[in-house]
PDB file of C-alpha atoms in Angstrom:
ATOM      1  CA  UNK A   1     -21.988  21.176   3.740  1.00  0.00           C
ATOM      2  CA  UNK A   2     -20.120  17.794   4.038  1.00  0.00           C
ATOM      3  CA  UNK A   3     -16.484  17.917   5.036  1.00  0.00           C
ATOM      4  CA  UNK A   4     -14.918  13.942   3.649  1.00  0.00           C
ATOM      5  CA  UNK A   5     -11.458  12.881   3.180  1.00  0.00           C
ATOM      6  CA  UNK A   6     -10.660  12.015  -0.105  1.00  0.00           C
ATOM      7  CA  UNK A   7     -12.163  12.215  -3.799  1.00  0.00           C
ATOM      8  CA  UNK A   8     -12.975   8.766  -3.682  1.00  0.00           C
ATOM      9  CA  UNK A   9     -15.496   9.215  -0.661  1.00  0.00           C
ATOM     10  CA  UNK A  10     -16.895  12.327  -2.417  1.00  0.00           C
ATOM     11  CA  UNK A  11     -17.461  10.407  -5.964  1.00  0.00           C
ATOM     12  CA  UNK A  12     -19.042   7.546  -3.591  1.00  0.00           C
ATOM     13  CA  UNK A  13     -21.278  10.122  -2.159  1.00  0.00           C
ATOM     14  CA  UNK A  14     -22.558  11.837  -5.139  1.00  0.00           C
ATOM     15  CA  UNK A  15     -23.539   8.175  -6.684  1.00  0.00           C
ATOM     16  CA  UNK A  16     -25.707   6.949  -3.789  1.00  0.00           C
ATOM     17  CA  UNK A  17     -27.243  10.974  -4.334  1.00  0.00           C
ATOM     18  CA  UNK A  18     -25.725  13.868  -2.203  1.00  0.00           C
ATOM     19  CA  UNK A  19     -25.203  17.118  -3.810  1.00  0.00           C
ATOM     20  CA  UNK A  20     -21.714  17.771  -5.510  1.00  0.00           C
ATOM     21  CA  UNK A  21     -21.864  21.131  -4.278  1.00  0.00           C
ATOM     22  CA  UNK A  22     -22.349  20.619  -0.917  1.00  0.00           C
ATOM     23  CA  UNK A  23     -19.057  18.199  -0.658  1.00  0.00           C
ATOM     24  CA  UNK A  24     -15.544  19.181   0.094  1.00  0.00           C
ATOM     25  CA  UNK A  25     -12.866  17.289   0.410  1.00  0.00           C
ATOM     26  CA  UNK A  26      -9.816  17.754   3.135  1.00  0.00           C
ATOM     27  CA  UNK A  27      -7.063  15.016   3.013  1.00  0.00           C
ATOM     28  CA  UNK A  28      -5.585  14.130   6.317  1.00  0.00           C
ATOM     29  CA  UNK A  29      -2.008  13.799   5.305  1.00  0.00           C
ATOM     30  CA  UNK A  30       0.656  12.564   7.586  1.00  0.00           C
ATOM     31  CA  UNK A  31       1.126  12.904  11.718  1.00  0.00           C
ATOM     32  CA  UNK A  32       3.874  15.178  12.912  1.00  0.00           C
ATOM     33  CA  UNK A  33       4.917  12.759  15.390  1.00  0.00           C
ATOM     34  CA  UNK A  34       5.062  10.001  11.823  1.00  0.00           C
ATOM     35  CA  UNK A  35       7.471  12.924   9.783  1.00  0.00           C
ATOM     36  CA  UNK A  36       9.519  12.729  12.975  1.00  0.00           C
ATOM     37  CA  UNK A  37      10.076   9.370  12.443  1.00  0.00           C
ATOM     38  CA  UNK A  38      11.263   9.151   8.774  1.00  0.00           C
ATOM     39  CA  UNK A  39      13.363  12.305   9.662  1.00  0.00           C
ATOM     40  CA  UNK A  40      17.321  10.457   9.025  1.00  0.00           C
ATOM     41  CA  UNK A  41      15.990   9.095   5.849  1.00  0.00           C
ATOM     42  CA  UNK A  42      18.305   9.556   3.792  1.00  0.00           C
ATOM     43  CA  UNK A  43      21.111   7.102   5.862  1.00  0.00           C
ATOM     44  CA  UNK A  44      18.178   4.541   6.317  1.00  0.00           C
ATOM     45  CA  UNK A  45      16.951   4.312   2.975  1.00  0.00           C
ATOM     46  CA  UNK A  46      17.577   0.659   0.496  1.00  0.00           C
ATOM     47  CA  UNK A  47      19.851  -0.843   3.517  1.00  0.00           C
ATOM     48  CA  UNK A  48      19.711  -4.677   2.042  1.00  0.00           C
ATOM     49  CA  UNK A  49      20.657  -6.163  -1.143  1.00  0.00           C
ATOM     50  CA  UNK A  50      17.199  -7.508  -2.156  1.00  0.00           C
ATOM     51  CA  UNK A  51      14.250  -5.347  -3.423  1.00  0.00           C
ATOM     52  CA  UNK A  52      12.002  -4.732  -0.337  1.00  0.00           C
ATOM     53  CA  UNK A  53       8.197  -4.093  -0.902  1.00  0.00           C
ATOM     54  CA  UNK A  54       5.458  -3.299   1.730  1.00  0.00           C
ATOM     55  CA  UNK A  55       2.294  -3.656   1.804  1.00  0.00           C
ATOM     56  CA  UNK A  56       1.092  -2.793   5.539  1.00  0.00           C
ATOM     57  CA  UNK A  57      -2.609  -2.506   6.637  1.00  0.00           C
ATOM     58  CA  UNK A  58      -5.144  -4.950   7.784  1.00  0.00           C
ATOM     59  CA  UNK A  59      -5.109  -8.044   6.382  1.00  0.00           C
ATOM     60  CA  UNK A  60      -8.194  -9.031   5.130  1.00  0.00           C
ATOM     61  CA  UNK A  61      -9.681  -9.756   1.805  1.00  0.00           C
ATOM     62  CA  UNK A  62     -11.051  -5.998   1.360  1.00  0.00           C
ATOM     63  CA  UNK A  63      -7.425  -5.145   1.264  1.00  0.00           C
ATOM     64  CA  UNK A  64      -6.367  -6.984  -1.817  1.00  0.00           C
ATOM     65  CA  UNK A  65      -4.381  -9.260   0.090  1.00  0.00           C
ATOM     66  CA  UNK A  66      -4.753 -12.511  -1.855  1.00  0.00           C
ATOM     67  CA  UNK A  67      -4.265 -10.782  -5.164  1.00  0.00           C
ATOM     68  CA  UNK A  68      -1.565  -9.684  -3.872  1.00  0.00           C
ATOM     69  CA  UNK A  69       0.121 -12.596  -2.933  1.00  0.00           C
ATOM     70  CA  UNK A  70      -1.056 -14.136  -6.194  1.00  0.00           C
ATOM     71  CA  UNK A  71       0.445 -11.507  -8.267  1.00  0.00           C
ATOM     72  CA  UNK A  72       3.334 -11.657  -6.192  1.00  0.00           C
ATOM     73  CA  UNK A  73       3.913 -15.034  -6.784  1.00  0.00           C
ATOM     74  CA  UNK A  74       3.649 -14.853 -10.140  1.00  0.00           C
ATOM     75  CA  UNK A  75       6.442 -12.574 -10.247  1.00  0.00           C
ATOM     76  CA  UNK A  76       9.354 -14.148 -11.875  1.00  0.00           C
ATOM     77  CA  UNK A  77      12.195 -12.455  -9.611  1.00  0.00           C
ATOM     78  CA  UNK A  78      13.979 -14.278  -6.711  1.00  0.00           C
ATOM     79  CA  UNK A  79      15.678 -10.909  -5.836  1.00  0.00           C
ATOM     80  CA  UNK A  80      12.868  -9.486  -4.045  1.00  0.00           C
ATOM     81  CA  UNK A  81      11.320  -9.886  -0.791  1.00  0.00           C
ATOM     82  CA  UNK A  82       7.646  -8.943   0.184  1.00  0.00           C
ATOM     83  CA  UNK A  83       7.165  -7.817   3.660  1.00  0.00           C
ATOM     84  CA  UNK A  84       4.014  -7.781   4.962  1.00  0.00           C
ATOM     85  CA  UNK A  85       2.620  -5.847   8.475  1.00  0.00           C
ATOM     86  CA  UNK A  86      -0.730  -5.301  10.218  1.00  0.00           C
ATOM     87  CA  UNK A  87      -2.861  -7.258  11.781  1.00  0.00           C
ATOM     88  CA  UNK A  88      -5.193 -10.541  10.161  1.00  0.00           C
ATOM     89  CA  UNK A  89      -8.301  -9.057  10.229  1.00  0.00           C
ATOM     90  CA  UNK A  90      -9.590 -12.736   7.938  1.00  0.00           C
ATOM     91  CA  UNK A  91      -9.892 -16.122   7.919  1.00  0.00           C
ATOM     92  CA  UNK A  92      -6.257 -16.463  10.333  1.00  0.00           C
ATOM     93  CA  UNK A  93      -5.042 -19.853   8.908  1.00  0.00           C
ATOM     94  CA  UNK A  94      -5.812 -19.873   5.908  1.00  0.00           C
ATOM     95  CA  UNK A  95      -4.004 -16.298   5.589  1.00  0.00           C
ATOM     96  CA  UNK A  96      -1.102 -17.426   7.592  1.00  0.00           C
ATOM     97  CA  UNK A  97      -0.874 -20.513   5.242  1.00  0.00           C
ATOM     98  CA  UNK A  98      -0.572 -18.545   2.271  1.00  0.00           C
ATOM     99  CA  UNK A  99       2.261 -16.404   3.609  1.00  0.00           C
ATOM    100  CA  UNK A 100       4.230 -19.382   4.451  1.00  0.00           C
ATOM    101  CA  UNK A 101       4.045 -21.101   1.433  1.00  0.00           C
ATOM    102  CA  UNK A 102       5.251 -17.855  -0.908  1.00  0.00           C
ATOM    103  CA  UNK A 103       8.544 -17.835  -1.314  1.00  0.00           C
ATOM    104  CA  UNK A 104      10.002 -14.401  -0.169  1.00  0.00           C
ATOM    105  CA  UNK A 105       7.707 -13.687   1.656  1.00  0.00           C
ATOM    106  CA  UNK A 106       8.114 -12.628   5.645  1.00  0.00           C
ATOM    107  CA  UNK A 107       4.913 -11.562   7.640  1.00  0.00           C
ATOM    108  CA  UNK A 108       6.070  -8.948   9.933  1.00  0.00           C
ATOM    109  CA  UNK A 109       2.469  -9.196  12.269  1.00  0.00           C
ATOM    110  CA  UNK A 110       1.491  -5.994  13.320  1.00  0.00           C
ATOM    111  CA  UNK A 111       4.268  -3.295  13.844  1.00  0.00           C
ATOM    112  CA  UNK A 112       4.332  -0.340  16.441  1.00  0.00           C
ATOM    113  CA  UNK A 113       4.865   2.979  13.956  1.00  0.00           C
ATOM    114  CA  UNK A 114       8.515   3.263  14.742  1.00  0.00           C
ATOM    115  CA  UNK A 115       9.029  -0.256  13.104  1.00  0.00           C
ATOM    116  CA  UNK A 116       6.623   0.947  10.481  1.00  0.00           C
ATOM    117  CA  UNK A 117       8.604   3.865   9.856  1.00  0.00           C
ATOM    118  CA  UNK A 118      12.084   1.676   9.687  1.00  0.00           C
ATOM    119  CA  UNK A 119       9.945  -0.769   7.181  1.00  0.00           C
ATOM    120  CA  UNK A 120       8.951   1.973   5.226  1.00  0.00           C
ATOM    121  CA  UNK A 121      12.310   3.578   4.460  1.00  0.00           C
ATOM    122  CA  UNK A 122      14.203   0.073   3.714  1.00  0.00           C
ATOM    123  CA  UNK A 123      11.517  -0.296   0.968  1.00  0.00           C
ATOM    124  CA  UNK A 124      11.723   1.113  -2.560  1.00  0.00           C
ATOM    125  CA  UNK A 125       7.884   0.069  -3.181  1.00  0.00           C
ATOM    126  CA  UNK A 126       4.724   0.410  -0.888  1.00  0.00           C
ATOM    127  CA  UNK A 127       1.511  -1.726  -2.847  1.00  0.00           C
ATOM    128  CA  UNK A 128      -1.597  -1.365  -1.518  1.00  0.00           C
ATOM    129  CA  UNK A 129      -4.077  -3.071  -3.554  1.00  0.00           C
ATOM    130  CA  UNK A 130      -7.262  -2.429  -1.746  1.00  0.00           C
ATOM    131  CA  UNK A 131     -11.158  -2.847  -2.625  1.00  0.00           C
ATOM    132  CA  UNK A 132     -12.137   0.540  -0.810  1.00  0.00           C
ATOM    133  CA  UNK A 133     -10.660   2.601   1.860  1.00  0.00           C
ATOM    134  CA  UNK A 134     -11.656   6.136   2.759  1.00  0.00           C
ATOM    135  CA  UNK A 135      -8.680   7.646   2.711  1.00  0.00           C
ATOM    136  CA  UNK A 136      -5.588   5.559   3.632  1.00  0.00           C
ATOM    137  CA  UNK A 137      -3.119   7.055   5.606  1.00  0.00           C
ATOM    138  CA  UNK A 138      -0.431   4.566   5.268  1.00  0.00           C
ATOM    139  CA  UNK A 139       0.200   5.597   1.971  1.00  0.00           C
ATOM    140  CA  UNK A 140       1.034   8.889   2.844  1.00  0.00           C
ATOM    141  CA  UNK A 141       3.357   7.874   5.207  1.00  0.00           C
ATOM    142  CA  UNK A 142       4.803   5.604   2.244  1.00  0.00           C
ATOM    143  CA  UNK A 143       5.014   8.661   0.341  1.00  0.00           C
ATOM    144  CA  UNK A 144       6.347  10.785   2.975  1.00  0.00           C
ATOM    145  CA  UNK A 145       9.153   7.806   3.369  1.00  0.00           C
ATOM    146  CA  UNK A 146      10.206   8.117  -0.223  1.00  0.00           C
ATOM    147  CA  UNK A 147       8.093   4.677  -1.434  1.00  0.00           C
ATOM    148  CA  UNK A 148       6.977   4.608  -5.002  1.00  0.00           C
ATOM    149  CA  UNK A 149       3.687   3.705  -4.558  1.00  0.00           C
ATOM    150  CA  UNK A 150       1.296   1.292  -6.002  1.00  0.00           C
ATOM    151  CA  UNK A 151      -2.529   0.914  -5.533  1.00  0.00           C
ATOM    152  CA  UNK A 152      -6.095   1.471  -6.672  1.00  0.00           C
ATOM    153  CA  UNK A 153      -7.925   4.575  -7.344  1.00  0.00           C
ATOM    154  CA  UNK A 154     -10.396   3.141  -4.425  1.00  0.00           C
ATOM    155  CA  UNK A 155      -7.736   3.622  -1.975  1.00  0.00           C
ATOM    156  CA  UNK A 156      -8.857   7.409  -1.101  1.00  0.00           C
ATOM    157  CA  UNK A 157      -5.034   8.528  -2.183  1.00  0.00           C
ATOM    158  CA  UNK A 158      -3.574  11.201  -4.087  1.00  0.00           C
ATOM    159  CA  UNK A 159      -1.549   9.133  -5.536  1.00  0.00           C
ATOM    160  CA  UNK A 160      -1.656  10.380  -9.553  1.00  0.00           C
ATOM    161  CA  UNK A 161      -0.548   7.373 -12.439  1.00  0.00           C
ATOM    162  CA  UNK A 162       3.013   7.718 -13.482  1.00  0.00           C
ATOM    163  CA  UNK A 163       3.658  10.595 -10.743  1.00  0.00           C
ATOM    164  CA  UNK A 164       3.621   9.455  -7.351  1.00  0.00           C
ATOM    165  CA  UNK A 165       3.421   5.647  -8.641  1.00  0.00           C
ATOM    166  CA  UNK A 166       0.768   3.147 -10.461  1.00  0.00           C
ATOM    167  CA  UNK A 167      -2.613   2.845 -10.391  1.00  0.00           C
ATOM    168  CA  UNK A 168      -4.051  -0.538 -10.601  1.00  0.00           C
ATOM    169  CA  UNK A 169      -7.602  -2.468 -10.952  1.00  0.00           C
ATOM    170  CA  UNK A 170      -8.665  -3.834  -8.016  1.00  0.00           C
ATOM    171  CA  UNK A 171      -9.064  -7.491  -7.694  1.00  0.00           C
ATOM    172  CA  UNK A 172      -6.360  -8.331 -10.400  1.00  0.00           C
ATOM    173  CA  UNK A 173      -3.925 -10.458  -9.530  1.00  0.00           C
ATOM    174  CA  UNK A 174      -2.124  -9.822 -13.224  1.00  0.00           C
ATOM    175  CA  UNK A 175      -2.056  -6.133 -12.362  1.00  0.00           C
ATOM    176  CA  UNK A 176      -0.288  -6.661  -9.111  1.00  0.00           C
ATOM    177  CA  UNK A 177       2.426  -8.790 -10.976  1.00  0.00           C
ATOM    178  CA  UNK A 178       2.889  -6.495 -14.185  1.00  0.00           C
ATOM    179  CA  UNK A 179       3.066  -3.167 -11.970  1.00  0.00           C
ATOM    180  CA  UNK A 180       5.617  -5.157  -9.895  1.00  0.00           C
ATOM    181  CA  UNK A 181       7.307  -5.849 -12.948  1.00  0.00           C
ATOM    182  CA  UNK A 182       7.211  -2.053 -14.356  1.00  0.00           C
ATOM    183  CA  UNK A 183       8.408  -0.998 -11.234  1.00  0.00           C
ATOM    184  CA  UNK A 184      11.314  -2.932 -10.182  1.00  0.00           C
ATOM    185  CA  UNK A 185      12.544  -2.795 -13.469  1.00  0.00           C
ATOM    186  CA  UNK A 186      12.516   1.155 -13.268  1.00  0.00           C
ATOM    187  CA  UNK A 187      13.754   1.822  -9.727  1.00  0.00           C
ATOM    188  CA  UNK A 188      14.773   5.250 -10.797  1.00  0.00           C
ATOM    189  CA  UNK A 189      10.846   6.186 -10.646  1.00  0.00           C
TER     190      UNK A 189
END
């Protein structure tokens, strides 16, 4: 038997051949020492007038990172900010470029988990728009922070459509922007 970590590694597994049967799948979840964190939520939580949204990971191109900032930028709303943490795992210029020239945009580089924590609960929306992940833990601890969520079905999450947040395509810069839209127009999700 084959222990993996989400349903997205076990559907990847039975395509390339392995057995169904012989797969299980046990999501990690989030750290103690993480919950401990987010704890005082509830005082922290939508501190500044703008919109915050997060989107914290590696920055690299399997991440969605360009179709984010292209669907972000095609977001007509000056009210919003989009912060962005972790480290530049890509072309470093031509990343860093990008992020300066969006408007609302501030680049946070990467954050020690208390800081992470702290981003977390001043943001209403966590977006991870990645290509493939395993199982990513950061969007538990969005979750566990009280983050609607957005992402792709690739992003080894539990994260159900219209539950927990919006599932998007991956690689769609027009997605980003309309589940941007959707959401921050219905803040009460």
């Amino acid at each position: 038997d084959i222990i993996v970590n989400s349903d997205f590694v076990k559907f990847t597994m039975e395509i390339v051949g392995f057995n169904p049967e012989k797969i299980h799948v046990a999501y990690l979840g989030v750290e103690d020492k993480f919950l401990k964190l987010i704890e005082d939520k509830a005082s922290n939580q939508f501190s500044n007038s703008k919109q915050q949204i997060l989107f914290a990971g590696a920055i690299s191109e399997r991440k969605g990172i360009e179709e984010l900032i292209q669907g972000f930028k095609l977001l007509d709303n000056k009210n919003v900010i989009l912060n962005i943490a972790g480290p530049i795992k890509t072309n470093k210029q031509e990343i860093l470029d990008l992020l300066k020239k969006t408007e609302n945009v501030k680049y946070h580089g990467n954050l020690l988990k208390k800081d992470l924590a702290k981003l977390m609960l001043q943001s209403s929306i966590f977006i991870f728009p990645s290509y493939c992940e395993g199982s990513a833990r950061v969007i538990f601890e969005a979750m566990a922070a009280g983050c609607y969520i957005i992402t792709t079905k690739n992003s080894g999450s539990i994260v159900q459509d219209d539950s927990h947040g919006k599932i998007i395509s991956p690689g769609s810069e027009l997605s980003v922007m309309q589940s941007l839209q959707y959401s921050l127009k219905n803040l009460d999700l």
